[in-house]
Amino acid sequence: DAGVTQSPTHLIKTRGQHVTLRCSPISGHKSVSWYQQVLGQGPQFIFQYYEKEERGRGNFPDRFSARQFPNYSSELNVNALLLGDSALYLCASSLGQKVNYGYTFGSGTRLTVV
Amino acid sequence: GESVGLHLPTLSVQEGDNSIINCAYSNSASDYFIWYKQESGKGPQFIIDIRSNMDKRQGQRVTVLLNKTVKHLSLQIAATQPGDSAVYFCAETAAGNKLTFGGGTRVLVKP
C-alpha cells in the first residue's frame, strides 16, 4: 500500500514568489495535517483538514493557506516567500481527526528560498 | 514553549549497548505521547506511543516510560544497532488533532 505521498520532493524558489505543495493521504484517511520543520528543530503544526474543513491552525502568518479536496488530497500554499520559509514541509494523514488514528507522515518537500 | 535550539543534543552509544533518550514536556493537559525516529531526508517514523493513563509501554526492543508528576518521557532502546542511528523526537498532544514536538536528540551508534 502507498504511504503518504508528497510532491515535489525538492523545490527552490525566490523571495516574494508563491509556492504550492501537494499531499496525497493514505487510502481511506480523511485527515491531512501540515507541519513545517526548520533544520535542526522539531516539526511545527501549521494546519489540519478533516472532511475538507479546516479543523486546526498553528501560529503561522496569513501567507500560509491550505485546502483539502473531495478525494482528501491537500495543498499547502505559501505567498510572498521569505528566506525564513526555507524548511522541510511535512504532511501527515490519519483515519480520523485525532492523532491516535494511524497518524502517518510523508517524506516531505524540501523548500529552499533564495 | 515550542522554540528549540539549532544544535541537537547527541547521544553516542556503542553497538549492542542500551540507549536512553529523555524528553521533558510542559503541557500538563497532554494525554497522548509518541516517539518518532527521523532519518536524514525522511519524515518522522512512528516508534511507540503511550497514553497518560499508563506509566510504561514496551515494544520490540523499545520501552517508553512516562512520569506525569515531573512531566518527563523517556525512550529506551535495547541492544542498539547501527540502523538505530537517527534523530529521535518526542511528541505530545492535548487537543488530539495536532502534535507538539520536542527538540530532538541525535543518536550515533559506534560499531
mmCIF file with all atom_site columns, C-alpha atoms in Angstrom:
data_model
loop_
_atom_site.group_PDB
_atom_site.id
_atom_site.type_symbol
_atom_site.label_atom_id
_atom_site.label_alt_id
_atom_site.label_comp_id
_atom_site.label_asym_id
_atom_site.label_entity_id
_atom_site.label_seq_id
_atom_site.pdbx_PDB_ins_code
_atom_site.Cartn_x
_atom_site.Cartn_y
_atom_site.Cartn_z
_atom_site.occupancy
_atom_site.B_iso_or_equiv
_atom_site.pdbx_formal_charge
_atom_site.auth_seq_id
_atom_site.auth_comp_id
_atom_site.auth_asym_id
_atom_site.auth_atom_id
_atom_site.pdbx_PDB_model_num
ATOM 1   C CA . ASP A 1 1   ? 0.000   0.000  0.000  1.00 0.00 ? 1   ASP A CA 1
ATOM 2   C CA . ALA A 1 2   ? 1.205   3.502  -0.805 1.00 0.00 ? 2   ALA A CA 1
ATOM 3   C CA . GLY A 1 3   ? 2.041   5.682  2.151  1.00 0.00 ? 3   GLY A CA 1
ATOM 4   C CA . VAL A 1 4   ? 1.579   9.427  2.352  1.00 0.00 ? 4   VAL A CA 1
ATOM 5   C CA . THR A 1 5   ? 2.835   10.921 -0.907 1.00 0.00 ? 5   THR A CA 1
ATOM 6   C CA . GLN A 1 6   ? 4.178   14.454 -1.160 1.00 0.00 ? 6   GLN A CA 1
ATOM 7   C CA . SER A 1 7   ? 5.247   16.415 -4.220 1.00 0.00 ? 7   SER A CA 1
ATOM 8   C CA . PRO A 1 8   ? 7.568   17.821 -5.244 1.00 0.00 ? 8   PRO A CA 1
ATOM 9   C CA . THR A 1 9   ? 10.379  16.353 -3.151 1.00 0.00 ? 9   THR A CA 1
ATOM 10  C CA . HIS A 1 10  ? 12.590  19.395 -3.562 1.00 0.00 ? 10  HIS A CA 1
ATOM 11  C CA . LEU A 1 11  ? 11.871  22.949 -4.642 1.00 0.00 ? 11  LEU A CA 1
ATOM 12  C CA . ILE A 1 12  ? 13.873  26.164 -4.968 1.00 0.00 ? 12  ILE A CA 1
ATOM 13  C CA . LYS A 1 13  ? 12.018  29.481 -5.030 1.00 0.00 ? 13  LYS A CA 1
ATOM 14  C CA . THR A 1 14  ? 12.966  33.157 -4.967 1.00 0.00 ? 14  THR A CA 1
ATOM 15  C CA . ARG A 1 15  ? 11.911  35.561 -2.230 1.00 0.00 ? 15  ARG A CA 1
ATOM 16  C CA . GLY A 1 16  ? 8.478   37.040 -2.917 1.00 0.00 ? 16  GLY A CA 1
ATOM 17  C CA . GLN A 1 17  ? 7.322   34.124 -5.028 1.00 0.00 ? 17  GLN A CA 1
ATOM 18  C CA . HIS A 1 18  ? 4.426   31.800 -4.310 1.00 0.00 ? 18  HIS A CA 1
ATOM 19  C CA . VAL A 1 19  ? 4.620   28.033 -3.802 1.00 0.00 ? 19  VAL A CA 1
ATOM 20  C CA . THR A 1 20  ? 2.122   25.157 -3.782 1.00 0.00 ? 20  THR A CA 1
ATOM 21  C CA . LEU A 1 21  ? 2.934   21.872 -2.095 1.00 0.00 ? 21  LEU A CA 1
ATOM 22  C CA . ARG A 1 22  ? 0.830   18.766 -2.547 1.00 0.00 ? 22  ARG A CA 1
ATOM 23  C CA . CYS A 1 23  ? -0.055  15.793 -0.373 1.00 0.00 ? 23  CYS A CA 1
ATOM 24  C CA . SER A 1 24  ? -1.922  12.565 -1.081 1.00 0.00 ? 24  SER A CA 1
ATOM 25  C CA . PRO A 1 25  ? -3.019  10.752 2.086  1.00 0.00 ? 25  PRO A CA 1
ATOM 26  C CA . ILE A 1 26  ? -3.061  7.028  2.684  1.00 0.00 ? 26  ILE A CA 1
ATOM 27  C CA . SER A 1 27  ? -6.111  5.493  1.039  1.00 0.00 ? 27  SER A CA 1
ATOM 28  C CA . GLY A 1 28  ? -9.057  5.729  3.404  1.00 0.00 ? 28  GLY A CA 1
ATOM 29  C CA . HIS A 1 29  ? -7.545  8.504  5.517  1.00 0.00 ? 29  HIS A CA 1
ATOM 30  C CA . LYS A 1 30  ? -9.754  11.575 5.744  1.00 0.00 ? 30  LYS A CA 1
ATOM 31  C CA . SER A 1 31  ? -7.498  13.893 7.724  1.00 0.00 ? 31  SER A CA 1
ATOM 32  C CA . VAL A 1 32  ? -4.427  15.730 6.452  1.00 0.00 ? 32  VAL A CA 1
ATOM 33  C CA . SER A 1 33  ? -2.147  17.870 8.606  1.00 0.00 ? 33  SER A CA 1
ATOM 34  C CA . TRP A 1 34  ? 0.764   20.068 7.590  1.00 0.00 ? 34  TRP A CA 1
ATOM 35  C CA . TYR A 1 35  ? 3.944   20.717 9.568  1.00 0.00 ? 35  TYR A CA 1
ATOM 36  C CA . GLN A 1 36  ? 6.993   22.904 9.000  1.00 0.00 ? 36  GLN A CA 1
ATOM 37  C CA . GLN A 1 37  ? 10.377  21.565 10.092 1.00 0.00 ? 37  GLN A CA 1
ATOM 38  C CA . VAL A 1 38  ? 13.234  24.028 10.120 1.00 0.00 ? 38  VAL A CA 1
ATOM 39  C CA . LEU A 1 39  ? 16.693  22.466 10.037 1.00 0.00 ? 39  LEU A CA 1
ATOM 40  C CA . GLY A 1 40  ? 17.748  21.270 13.469 1.00 0.00 ? 40  GLY A CA 1
ATOM 41  C CA . GLN A 1 41  ? 14.292  21.598 15.033 1.00 0.00 ? 41  GLN A CA 1
ATOM 42  C CA . GLY A 1 42  ? 11.206  19.503 15.564 1.00 0.00 ? 42  GLY A CA 1
ATOM 43  C CA . PRO A 1 43  ? 8.200   19.872 13.239 1.00 0.00 ? 43  PRO A CA 1
ATOM 44  C CA . GLN A 1 44  ? 5.720   22.658 13.992 1.00 0.00 ? 44  GLN A CA 1
ATOM 45  C CA . PHE A 1 45  ? 1.992   22.329 13.298 1.00 0.00 ? 45  PHE A CA 1
ATOM 46  C CA . ILE A 1 46  ? 0.576   24.543 10.541 1.00 0.00 ? 46  ILE A CA 1
ATOM 47  C CA . PHE A 1 47  ? -2.892  23.205 9.629  1.00 0.00 ? 47  PHE A CA 1
ATOM 48  C CA . GLN A 1 48  ? -5.239  20.264 9.974  1.00 0.00 ? 48  GLN A CA 1
ATOM 49  C CA . TYR A 1 49  ? -8.002  19.479 7.491  1.00 0.00 ? 49  TYR A CA 1
ATOM 50  C CA . TYR A 1 50  ? -10.619 16.836 8.161  1.00 0.00 ? 50  TYR A CA 1
ATOM 51  C CA . GLU A 1 51  ? -13.502 16.060 5.850  1.00 0.00 ? 51  GLU A CA 1
ATOM 52  C CA . LYS A 1 52  ? -12.451 19.043 3.711  1.00 0.00 ? 52  LYS A CA 1
ATOM 53  C CA . GLU A 1 53  ? -12.792 21.564 6.522  1.00 0.00 ? 53  GLU A CA 1
ATOM 54  C CA . GLU A 1 54  ? -10.058 23.334 8.466  1.00 0.00 ? 54  GLU A CA 1
ATOM 55  C CA . ARG A 1 55  ? -10.046 21.876 11.984 1.00 0.00 ? 55  ARG A CA 1
ATOM 56  C CA . GLY A 1 56  ? -6.882  23.406 13.388 1.00 0.00 ? 56  GLY A CA 1
ATOM 57  C CA . ARG A 1 57  ? -4.399  26.170 12.678 1.00 0.00 ? 57  ARG A CA 1
ATOM 58  C CA . GLY A 1 58  ? -0.985  26.783 14.175 1.00 0.00 ? 58  GLY A CA 1
ATOM 59  C CA . ASN A 1 59  ? 0.810   30.045 14.807 1.00 0.00 ? 59  ASN A CA 1
ATOM 60  C CA . PHE A 1 60  ? 1.681   30.903 11.208 1.00 0.00 ? 60  PHE A CA 1
ATOM 61  C CA . PRO A 1 61  ? 1.007   34.126 9.244  1.00 0.00 ? 61  PRO A CA 1
ATOM 62  C CA . ASP A 1 62  ? -1.832  34.502 6.766  1.00 0.00 ? 62  ASP A CA 1
ATOM 63  C CA . ARG A 1 63  ? 0.657   33.963 3.938  1.00 0.00 ? 63  ARG A CA 1
ATOM 64  C CA . PHE A 1 64  ? 0.137   30.273 4.679  1.00 0.00 ? 64  PHE A CA 1
ATOM 65  C CA . SER A 1 65  ? -3.098  28.700 3.473  1.00 0.00 ? 65  SER A CA 1
ATOM 66  C CA . ALA A 1 66  ? -4.302  25.228 2.634  1.00 0.00 ? 66  ALA A CA 1
ATOM 67  C CA . ARG A 1 67  ? -7.234  23.295 1.320  1.00 0.00 ? 67  ARG A CA 1
ATOM 68  C CA . GLN A 1 68  ? -8.457  19.722 1.071  1.00 0.00 ? 68  GLN A CA 1
ATOM 69  C CA . PHE A 1 69  ? -10.103 18.270 -1.995 1.00 0.00 ? 69  PHE A CA 1
ATOM 70  C CA . PRO A 1 70  ? -13.039 15.803 -2.294 1.00 0.00 ? 70  PRO A CA 1
ATOM 71  C CA . ASN A 1 71  ? -10.539 12.940 -2.715 1.00 0.00 ? 71  ASN A CA 1
ATOM 72  C CA . TYR A 1 72  ? -8.918  14.045 0.595  1.00 0.00 ? 72  TYR A CA 1
ATOM 73  C CA . SER A 1 73  ? -5.665  15.175 -1.018 1.00 0.00 ? 73  SER A CA 1
ATOM 74  C CA . SER A 1 74  ? -4.428  18.549 0.110  1.00 0.00 ? 74  SER A CA 1
ATOM 75  C CA . GLU A 1 75  ? -2.437  21.575 -0.992 1.00 0.00 ? 75  GLU A CA 1
ATOM 76  C CA . LEU A 1 76  ? -0.390  23.948 1.137  1.00 0.00 ? 76  LEU A CA 1
ATOM 77  C CA . ASN A 1 77  ? 0.116   27.406 -0.354 1.00 0.00 ? 77  ASN A CA 1
ATOM 78  C CA . VAL A 1 78  ? 2.634   29.959 0.801  1.00 0.00 ? 78  VAL A CA 1
ATOM 79  C CA . ASN A 1 79  ? 2.612   33.501 -0.624 1.00 0.00 ? 79  ASN A CA 1
ATOM 80  C CA . ALA A 1 80  ? 5.296   36.180 -0.590 1.00 0.00 ? 80  ALA A CA 1
ATOM 81  C CA . LEU A 1 81  ? 8.037   33.726 0.336  1.00 0.00 ? 81  LEU A CA 1
ATOM 82  C CA . LEU A 1 82  ? 10.661  34.782 2.860  1.00 0.00 ? 82  LEU A CA 1
ATOM 83  C CA . LEU A 1 83  ? 14.111  33.298 3.398  1.00 0.00 ? 83  LEU A CA 1
ATOM 84  C CA . GLY A 1 84  ? 12.844  32.000 6.745  1.00 0.00 ? 84  GLY A CA 1
ATOM 85  C CA . ASP A 1 85  ? 10.262  29.844 4.986  1.00 0.00 ? 85  ASP A CA 1
ATOM 86  C CA . SER A 1 86  ? 13.085  27.523 3.917  1.00 0.00 ? 86  SER A CA 1
ATOM 87  C CA . ALA A 1 87  ? 12.254  24.236 5.616  1.00 0.00 ? 87  ALA A CA 1
ATOM 88  C CA . LEU A 1 88  ? 11.063  20.670 5.206  1.00 0.00 ? 88  LEU A CA 1
ATOM 89  C CA . TYR A 1 89  ? 7.273   20.693 4.861  1.00 0.00 ? 89  TYR A CA 1
ATOM 90  C CA . LEU A 1 90  ? 5.686   17.518 6.150  1.00 0.00 ? 90  LEU A CA 1
ATOM 91  C CA . CYS A 1 91  ? 2.225   16.155 5.564  1.00 0.00 ? 91  CYS A CA 1
ATOM 92  C CA . ALA A 1 92  ? 0.595   13.640 7.903  1.00 0.00 ? 92  ALA A CA 1
ATOM 93  C CA . SER A 1 93  ? -2.606  11.741 7.281  1.00 0.00 ? 93  SER A CA 1
ATOM 94  C CA . SER A 1 94  ? -4.876  9.851  9.664  1.00 0.00 ? 94  SER A CA 1
ATOM 95  C CA . LEU A 1 95  ? -8.171  7.972  9.592  1.00 0.00 ? 95  LEU A CA 1
ATOM 96  C CA . GLY A 1 96  ? -9.930  10.353 11.934 1.00 0.00 ? 96  GLY A CA 1
ATOM 97  C CA . GLN A 1 97  ? -9.441  13.785 13.341 1.00 0.00 ? 97  GLN A CA 1
ATOM 98  C CA . LYS A 1 98  ? -7.411  12.575 16.308 1.00 0.00 ? 98  LYS A CA 1
ATOM 99  C CA . VAL A 1 99  ? -3.695  11.893 16.029 1.00 0.00 ? 99  VAL A CA 1
ATOM 100 C CA . ASN A 1 100 ? -4.047  8.409  17.515 1.00 0.00 ? 100 ASN A CA 1
ATOM 101 C CA . TYR A 1 101 ? -5.929  7.182  14.436 1.00 0.00 ? 101 TYR A CA 1
ATOM 102 C CA . GLY A 1 102 ? -2.950  5.907  12.454 1.00 0.00 ? 102 GLY A CA 1
ATOM 103 C CA . TYR A 1 103 ? -1.133  9.246  12.112 1.00 0.00 ? 103 TYR A CA 1
ATOM 104 C CA . THR A 1 104 ? 1.492   8.758  9.378  1.00 0.00 ? 104 THR A CA 1
ATOM 105 C CA . PHE A 1 105 ? 3.976   11.238 7.936  1.00 0.00 ? 105 PHE A CA 1
ATOM 106 C CA . GLY A 1 106 ? 5.172   11.565 4.381  1.00 0.00 ? 106 GLY A CA 1
ATOM 107 C CA . SER A 1 107 ? 8.810   12.164 3.456  1.00 0.00 ? 107 SER A CA 1
ATOM 108 C CA . GLY A 1 108 ? 8.244   15.871 2.996  1.00 0.00 ? 108 GLY A CA 1
ATOM 109 C CA . THR A 1 109 ? 9.012   18.599 0.500  1.00 0.00 ? 109 THR A CA 1
ATOM 110 C CA . ARG A 1 110 ? 12.318  20.394 0.981  1.00 0.00 ? 110 ARG A CA 1
ATOM 111 C CA . LEU A 1 111 ? 11.711  24.083 0.144  1.00 0.00 ? 111 LEU A CA 1
ATOM 112 C CA . THR A 1 112 ? 14.676  26.394 -0.284 1.00 0.00 ? 112 THR A CA 1
ATOM 113 C CA . VAL A 1 113 ? 14.013  30.121 -0.642 1.00 0.00 ? 113 VAL A CA 1
ATOM 114 C CA . VAL A 1 114 ? 16.883  32.151 -2.119 1.00 0.00 ? 114 VAL A CA 1
ATOM 115 C CA . GLY B 2 1   ? 7.211   26.628 24.535 1.00 0.00 ? 1   GLY B CA 1
ATOM 116 C CA . GLU B 2 2   ? 7.872   25.333 21.065 1.00 0.00 ? 2   GLU B CA 1
ATOM 117 C CA . SER B 2 3   ? 11.165  27.083 20.375 1.00 0.00 ? 3   SER B CA 1
ATOM 118 C CA . VAL B 2 4   ? 14.218  24.855 20.348 1.00 0.00 ? 4   VAL B CA 1
ATOM 119 C CA . GLY B 2 5   ? 17.892  25.347 19.671 1.00 0.00 ? 5   GLY B CA 1
ATOM 120 C CA . LEU B 2 6   ? 19.675  24.796 16.404 1.00 0.00 ? 6   LEU B CA 1
ATOM 121 C CA . HIS B 2 7   ? 22.116  22.292 17.813 1.00 0.00 ? 7   HIS B CA 1
ATOM 122 C CA . LEU B 2 8   ? 20.663  18.923 18.629 1.00 0.00 ? 8   LEU B CA 1
ATOM 123 C CA . PRO B 2 9   ? 21.991  17.112 21.697 1.00 0.00 ? 9   PRO B CA 1
ATOM 124 C CA . THR B 2 10  ? 23.796  13.962 20.649 1.00 0.00 ? 10  THR B CA 1
ATOM 125 C CA . LEU B 2 11  ? 23.895  10.576 22.304 1.00 0.00 ? 11  LEU B CA 1
ATOM 126 C CA . SER B 2 12  ? 26.825  8.376  21.262 1.00 0.00 ? 12  SER B CA 1
ATOM 127 C CA . VAL B 2 13  ? 26.340  4.728  22.092 1.00 0.00 ? 13  VAL B CA 1
ATOM 128 C CA . GLN B 2 14  ? 28.316  1.581  21.421 1.00 0.00 ? 14  GLN B CA 1
ATOM 129 C CA . GLU B 2 15  ? 26.646  -1.011 19.230 1.00 0.00 ? 15  GLU B CA 1
ATOM 130 C CA . GLY B 2 16  ? 24.934  -3.566 21.439 1.00 0.00 ? 16  GLY B CA 1
ATOM 131 C CA . ASP B 2 17  ? 24.543  -1.225 24.404 1.00 0.00 ? 17  ASP B CA 1
ATOM 132 C CA . ASN B 2 18  ? 21.225  0.178  25.599 1.00 0.00 ? 18  ASN B CA 1
ATOM 133 C CA . SER B 2 19  ? 20.222  3.760  24.785 1.00 0.00 ? 19  SER B CA 1
ATOM 134 C CA . ILE B 2 20  ? 18.078  6.080  26.856 1.00 0.00 ? 20  ILE B CA 1
ATOM 135 C CA . ILE B 2 21  ? 16.661  9.252  25.320 1.00 0.00 ? 21  ILE B CA 1
ATOM 136 C CA . ASN B 2 22  ? 14.901  11.759 27.533 1.00 0.00 ? 22  ASN B CA 1
ATOM 137 C CA . CYS B 2 23  ? 12.226  14.347 26.859 1.00 0.00 ? 23  CYS B CA 1
ATOM 138 C CA . ALA B 2 24  ? 10.570  16.950 29.054 1.00 0.00 ? 24  ALA B CA 1
ATOM 139 C CA . TYR B 2 25  ? 7.147   18.300 28.182 1.00 0.00 ? 25  TYR B CA 1
ATOM 140 C CA . SER B 2 26  ? 5.412   21.366 29.547 1.00 0.00 ? 26  SER B CA 1
ATOM 141 C CA . ASN B 2 27  ? 1.690   20.893 28.979 1.00 0.00 ? 27  ASN B CA 1
ATOM 142 C CA . SER B 2 28  ? 0.118   19.114 31.947 1.00 0.00 ? 28  SER B CA 1
ATOM 143 C CA . ALA B 2 29  ? -3.033  18.602 29.867 1.00 0.00 ? 29  ALA B CA 1
ATOM 144 C CA . SER B 2 30  ? -1.213  16.384 27.331 1.00 0.00 ? 30  SER B CA 1
ATOM 145 C CA . ASP B 2 31  ? -2.710  12.911 27.365 1.00 0.00 ? 31  ASP B CA 1
ATOM 146 C CA . TYR B 2 32  ? -1.050  11.096 24.489 1.00 0.00 ? 32  TYR B CA 1
ATOM 147 C CA . PHE B 2 33  ? 2.619   10.841 23.648 1.00 0.00 ? 33  PHE B CA 1
ATOM 148 C CA . ILE B 2 34  ? 4.557   9.450  20.695 1.00 0.00 ? 34  ILE B CA 1
ATOM 149 C CA . TRP B 2 35  ? 8.217   8.775  19.988 1.00 0.00 ? 35  TRP B CA 1
ATOM 150 C CA . TYR B 2 36  ? 9.365   9.252  16.403 1.00 0.00 ? 36  TYR B CA 1
ATOM 151 C CA . LYS B 2 37  ? 12.563  8.326  14.584 1.00 0.00 ? 37  LYS B CA 1
ATOM 152 C CA . GLN B 2 38  ? 13.674  10.550 11.727 1.00 0.00 ? 38  GLN B CA 1
ATOM 153 C CA . GLU B 2 39  ? 16.429  9.598  9.310  1.00 0.00 ? 39  GLU B CA 1
ATOM 154 C CA . SER B 2 40  ? 18.085  12.078 7.010  1.00 0.00 ? 40  SER B CA 1
ATOM 155 C CA . GLY B 2 41  ? 15.808  13.156 4.159  1.00 0.00 ? 41  GLY B CA 1
ATOM 156 C CA . LYS B 2 42  ? 12.784  11.299 5.529  1.00 0.00 ? 42  LYS B CA 1
ATOM 157 C CA . GLY B 2 43  ? 9.701   12.116 7.509  1.00 0.00 ? 43  GLY B CA 1
ATOM 158 C CA . PRO B 2 44  ? 9.205   11.105 11.160 1.00 0.00 ? 44  PRO B CA 1
ATOM 159 C CA . GLN B 2 45  ? 8.576   7.388  11.591 1.00 0.00 ? 45  GLN B CA 1
ATOM 160 C CA . PHE B 2 46  ? 6.359   6.141  14.446 1.00 0.00 ? 46  PHE B CA 1
ATOM 161 C CA . ILE B 2 47  ? 8.203   4.067  17.053 1.00 0.00 ? 47  ILE B CA 1
ATOM 162 C CA . ILE B 2 48  ? 5.912   3.721  20.056 1.00 0.00 ? 48  ILE B CA 1
ATOM 163 C CA . ASP B 2 49  ? 3.143   5.599  21.829 1.00 0.00 ? 49  ASP B CA 1
ATOM 164 C CA . ILE B 2 50  ? 1.734   5.828  25.343 1.00 0.00 ? 50  ILE B CA 1
ATOM 165 C CA . ARG B 2 51  ? -1.402  7.281  26.862 1.00 0.00 ? 51  ARG B CA 1
ATOM 166 C CA . SER B 2 52  ? -1.384  9.312  30.045 1.00 0.00 ? 52  SER B CA 1
ATOM 167 C CA . ASN B 2 53  ? -3.153  6.548  31.996 1.00 0.00 ? 53  ASN B CA 1
ATOM 168 C CA . MET B 2 54  ? -0.057  4.359  31.611 1.00 0.00 ? 54  MET B CA 1
ATOM 169 C CA . ASP B 2 55  ? 3.449   4.592  33.079 1.00 0.00 ? 55  ASP B CA 1
ATOM 170 C CA . LYS B 2 56  ? 5.234   2.150  30.820 1.00 0.00 ? 56  LYS B CA 1
ATOM 171 C CA . ARG B 2 57  ? 4.775   0.509  27.467 1.00 0.00 ? 57  ARG B CA 1
ATOM 172 C CA . GLN B 2 58  ? 7.008   -1.965 25.681 1.00 0.00 ? 58  GLN B CA 1
ATOM 173 C CA . GLY B 2 59  ? 7.514   -2.729 22.025 1.00 0.00 ? 59  GLY B CA 1
ATOM 174 C CA . GLN B 2 60  ? 10.104  -4.640 20.092 1.00 0.00 ? 60  GLN B CA 1
ATOM 175 C CA . ARG B 2 61  ? 13.461  -3.543 21.607 1.00 0.00 ? 61  ARG B CA 1
ATOM 176 C CA . VAL B 2 62  ? 11.891  -0.263 22.766 1.00 0.00 ? 62  VAL B CA 1
ATOM 177 C CA . THR B 2 63  ? 10.291  0.847  26.026 1.00 0.00 ? 63  THR B CA 1
ATOM 178 C CA . VAL B 2 64  ? 8.645   4.168  26.770 1.00 0.00 ? 64  VAL B CA 1
ATOM 179 C CA . LEU B 2 65  ? 8.351   5.451  30.332 1.00 0.00 ? 65  LEU B CA 1
ATOM 180 C CA . LEU B 2 66  ? 6.039   8.289  31.332 1.00 0.00 ? 66  LEU B CA 1
ATOM 181 C CA . ASN B 2 67  ? 6.342   10.253 34.571 1.00 0.00 ? 67  ASN B CA 1
ATOM 182 C CA . LYS B 2 68  ? 3.429   12.663 34.708 1.00 0.00 ? 68  LYS B CA 1
ATOM 183 C CA . THR B 2 69  ? 4.465   14.081 38.052 1.00 0.00 ? 69  THR B CA 1
ATOM 184 C CA . VAL B 2 70  ? 7.591   15.677 36.608 1.00 0.00 ? 70  VAL B CA 1
ATOM 185 C CA . LYS B 2 71  ? 6.320   15.785 33.011 1.00 0.00 ? 71  LYS B CA 1
ATOM 186 C CA . HIS B 2 72  ? 9.072   13.540 31.700 1.00 0.00 ? 72  HIS B CA 1
ATOM 187 C CA . LEU B 2 73  ? 9.144   10.936 28.969 1.00 0.00 ? 73  LEU B CA 1
ATOM 188 C CA . SER B 2 74  ? 11.949  8.543  28.082 1.00 0.00 ? 74  SER B CA 1
ATOM 189 C CA . LEU B 2 75  ? 12.660  6.073  25.303 1.00 0.00 ? 75  LEU B CA 1
ATOM 190 C CA . GLN B 2 76  ? 14.843  3.069  25.967 1.00 0.00 ? 76  GLN B CA 1
ATOM 191 C CA . ILE B 2 77  ? 16.327  1.154  23.047 1.00 0.00 ? 77  ILE B CA 1
ATOM 192 C CA . ALA B 2 78  ? 17.743  -2.254 23.885 1.00 0.00 ? 78  ALA B CA 1
ATOM 193 C CA . ALA B 2 79  ? 20.822  -3.638 22.110 1.00 0.00 ? 79  ALA B CA 1
ATOM 194 C CA . THR B 2 80  ? 21.271  -0.552 19.929 1.00 0.00 ? 80  THR B CA 1
ATOM 195 C CA . GLN B 2 81  ? 22.090  -1.327 16.310 1.00 0.00 ? 81  GLN B CA 1
ATOM 196 C CA . PRO B 2 82  ? 23.713  0.791  13.544 1.00 0.00 ? 82  PRO B CA 1
ATOM 197 C CA . GLY B 2 83  ? 20.277  1.151  11.940 1.00 0.00 ? 83  GLY B CA 1
ATOM 198 C CA . ASP B 2 84  ? 19.099  2.970  15.066 1.00 0.00 ? 84  ASP B CA 1
ATOM 199 C CA . SER B 2 85  ? 21.299  5.964  14.195 1.00 0.00 ? 85  SER B CA 1
ATOM 200 C CA . ALA B 2 86  ? 18.862  8.823  13.586 1.00 0.00 ? 86  ALA B CA 1
ATOM 201 C CA . VAL B 2 87  ? 17.232  11.819 15.253 1.00 0.00 ? 87  VAL B CA 1
ATOM 202 C CA . TYR B 2 88  ? 14.576  10.940 17.816 1.00 0.00 ? 88  TYR B CA 1
ATOM 203 C CA . PHE B 2 89  ? 11.668  13.220 18.704 1.00 0.00 ? 89  PHE B CA 1
ATOM 204 C CA . CYS B 2 90  ? 9.049   13.002 21.395 1.00 0.00 ? 90  CYS B CA 1
ATOM 205 C CA . ALA B 2 91  ? 5.659   14.491 20.589 1.00 0.00 ? 91  ALA B CA 1
ATOM 206 C CA . GLU B 2 92  ? 2.604   15.213 22.712 1.00 0.00 ? 92  GLU B CA 1
ATOM 207 C CA . THR B 2 93  ? -0.999  16.168 22.203 1.00 0.00 ? 93  THR B CA 1
ATOM 208 C CA . ALA B 2 94  ? -3.707  17.563 24.445 1.00 0.00 ? 94  ALA B CA 1
ATOM 209 C CA . ALA B 2 95  ? -6.191  18.733 21.851 1.00 0.00 ? 95  ALA B CA 1
ATOM 210 C CA . GLY B 2 96  ? -5.885  15.464 19.988 1.00 0.00 ? 96  GLY B CA 1
ATOM 211 C CA . ASN B 2 97  ? -5.746  16.933 16.495 1.00 0.00 ? 97  ASN B CA 1
ATOM 212 C CA . LYS B 2 98  ? -2.151  18.205 16.460 1.00 0.00 ? 98  LYS B CA 1
ATOM 213 C CA . LEU B 2 99  ? 1.241   17.198 17.774 1.00 0.00 ? 99  LEU B CA 1
ATOM 214 C CA . THR B 2 100 ? 3.727   19.388 19.642 1.00 0.00 ? 100 THR B CA 1
ATOM 215 C CA . PHE B 2 101 ? 7.265   18.120 19.113 1.00 0.00 ? 101 PHE B CA 1
ATOM 216 C CA . GLY B 2 102 ? 10.263  18.334 21.390 1.00 0.00 ? 102 GLY B CA 1
ATOM 217 C CA . GLY B 2 103 ? 13.666  19.476 20.168 1.00 0.00 ? 103 GLY B CA 1
ATOM 218 C CA . GLY B 2 104 ? 15.065  16.090 19.202 1.00 0.00 ? 104 GLY B CA 1
ATOM 219 C CA . THR B 2 105 ? 18.102  14.013 20.139 1.00 0.00 ? 105 THR B CA 1
ATOM 220 C CA . ARG B 2 106 ? 20.617  12.665 17.644 1.00 0.00 ? 106 ARG B CA 1
ATOM 221 C CA . VAL B 2 107 ? 21.704  9.076  18.323 1.00 0.00 ? 107 VAL B CA 1
ATOM 222 C CA . LEU B 2 108 ? 25.029  7.938  16.870 1.00 0.00 ? 108 LEU B CA 1
ATOM 223 C CA . VAL B 2 109 ? 25.801  4.231  17.099 1.00 0.00 ? 109 VAL B CA 1
ATOM 224 C CA . LYS B 2 110 ? 29.502  3.386  17.135 1.00 0.00 ? 110 LYS B CA 1
ATOM 225 C CA . PRO B 2 111 ? 30.489  -0.003 15.688 1.00 0.00 ? 111 PRO B CA 1
#
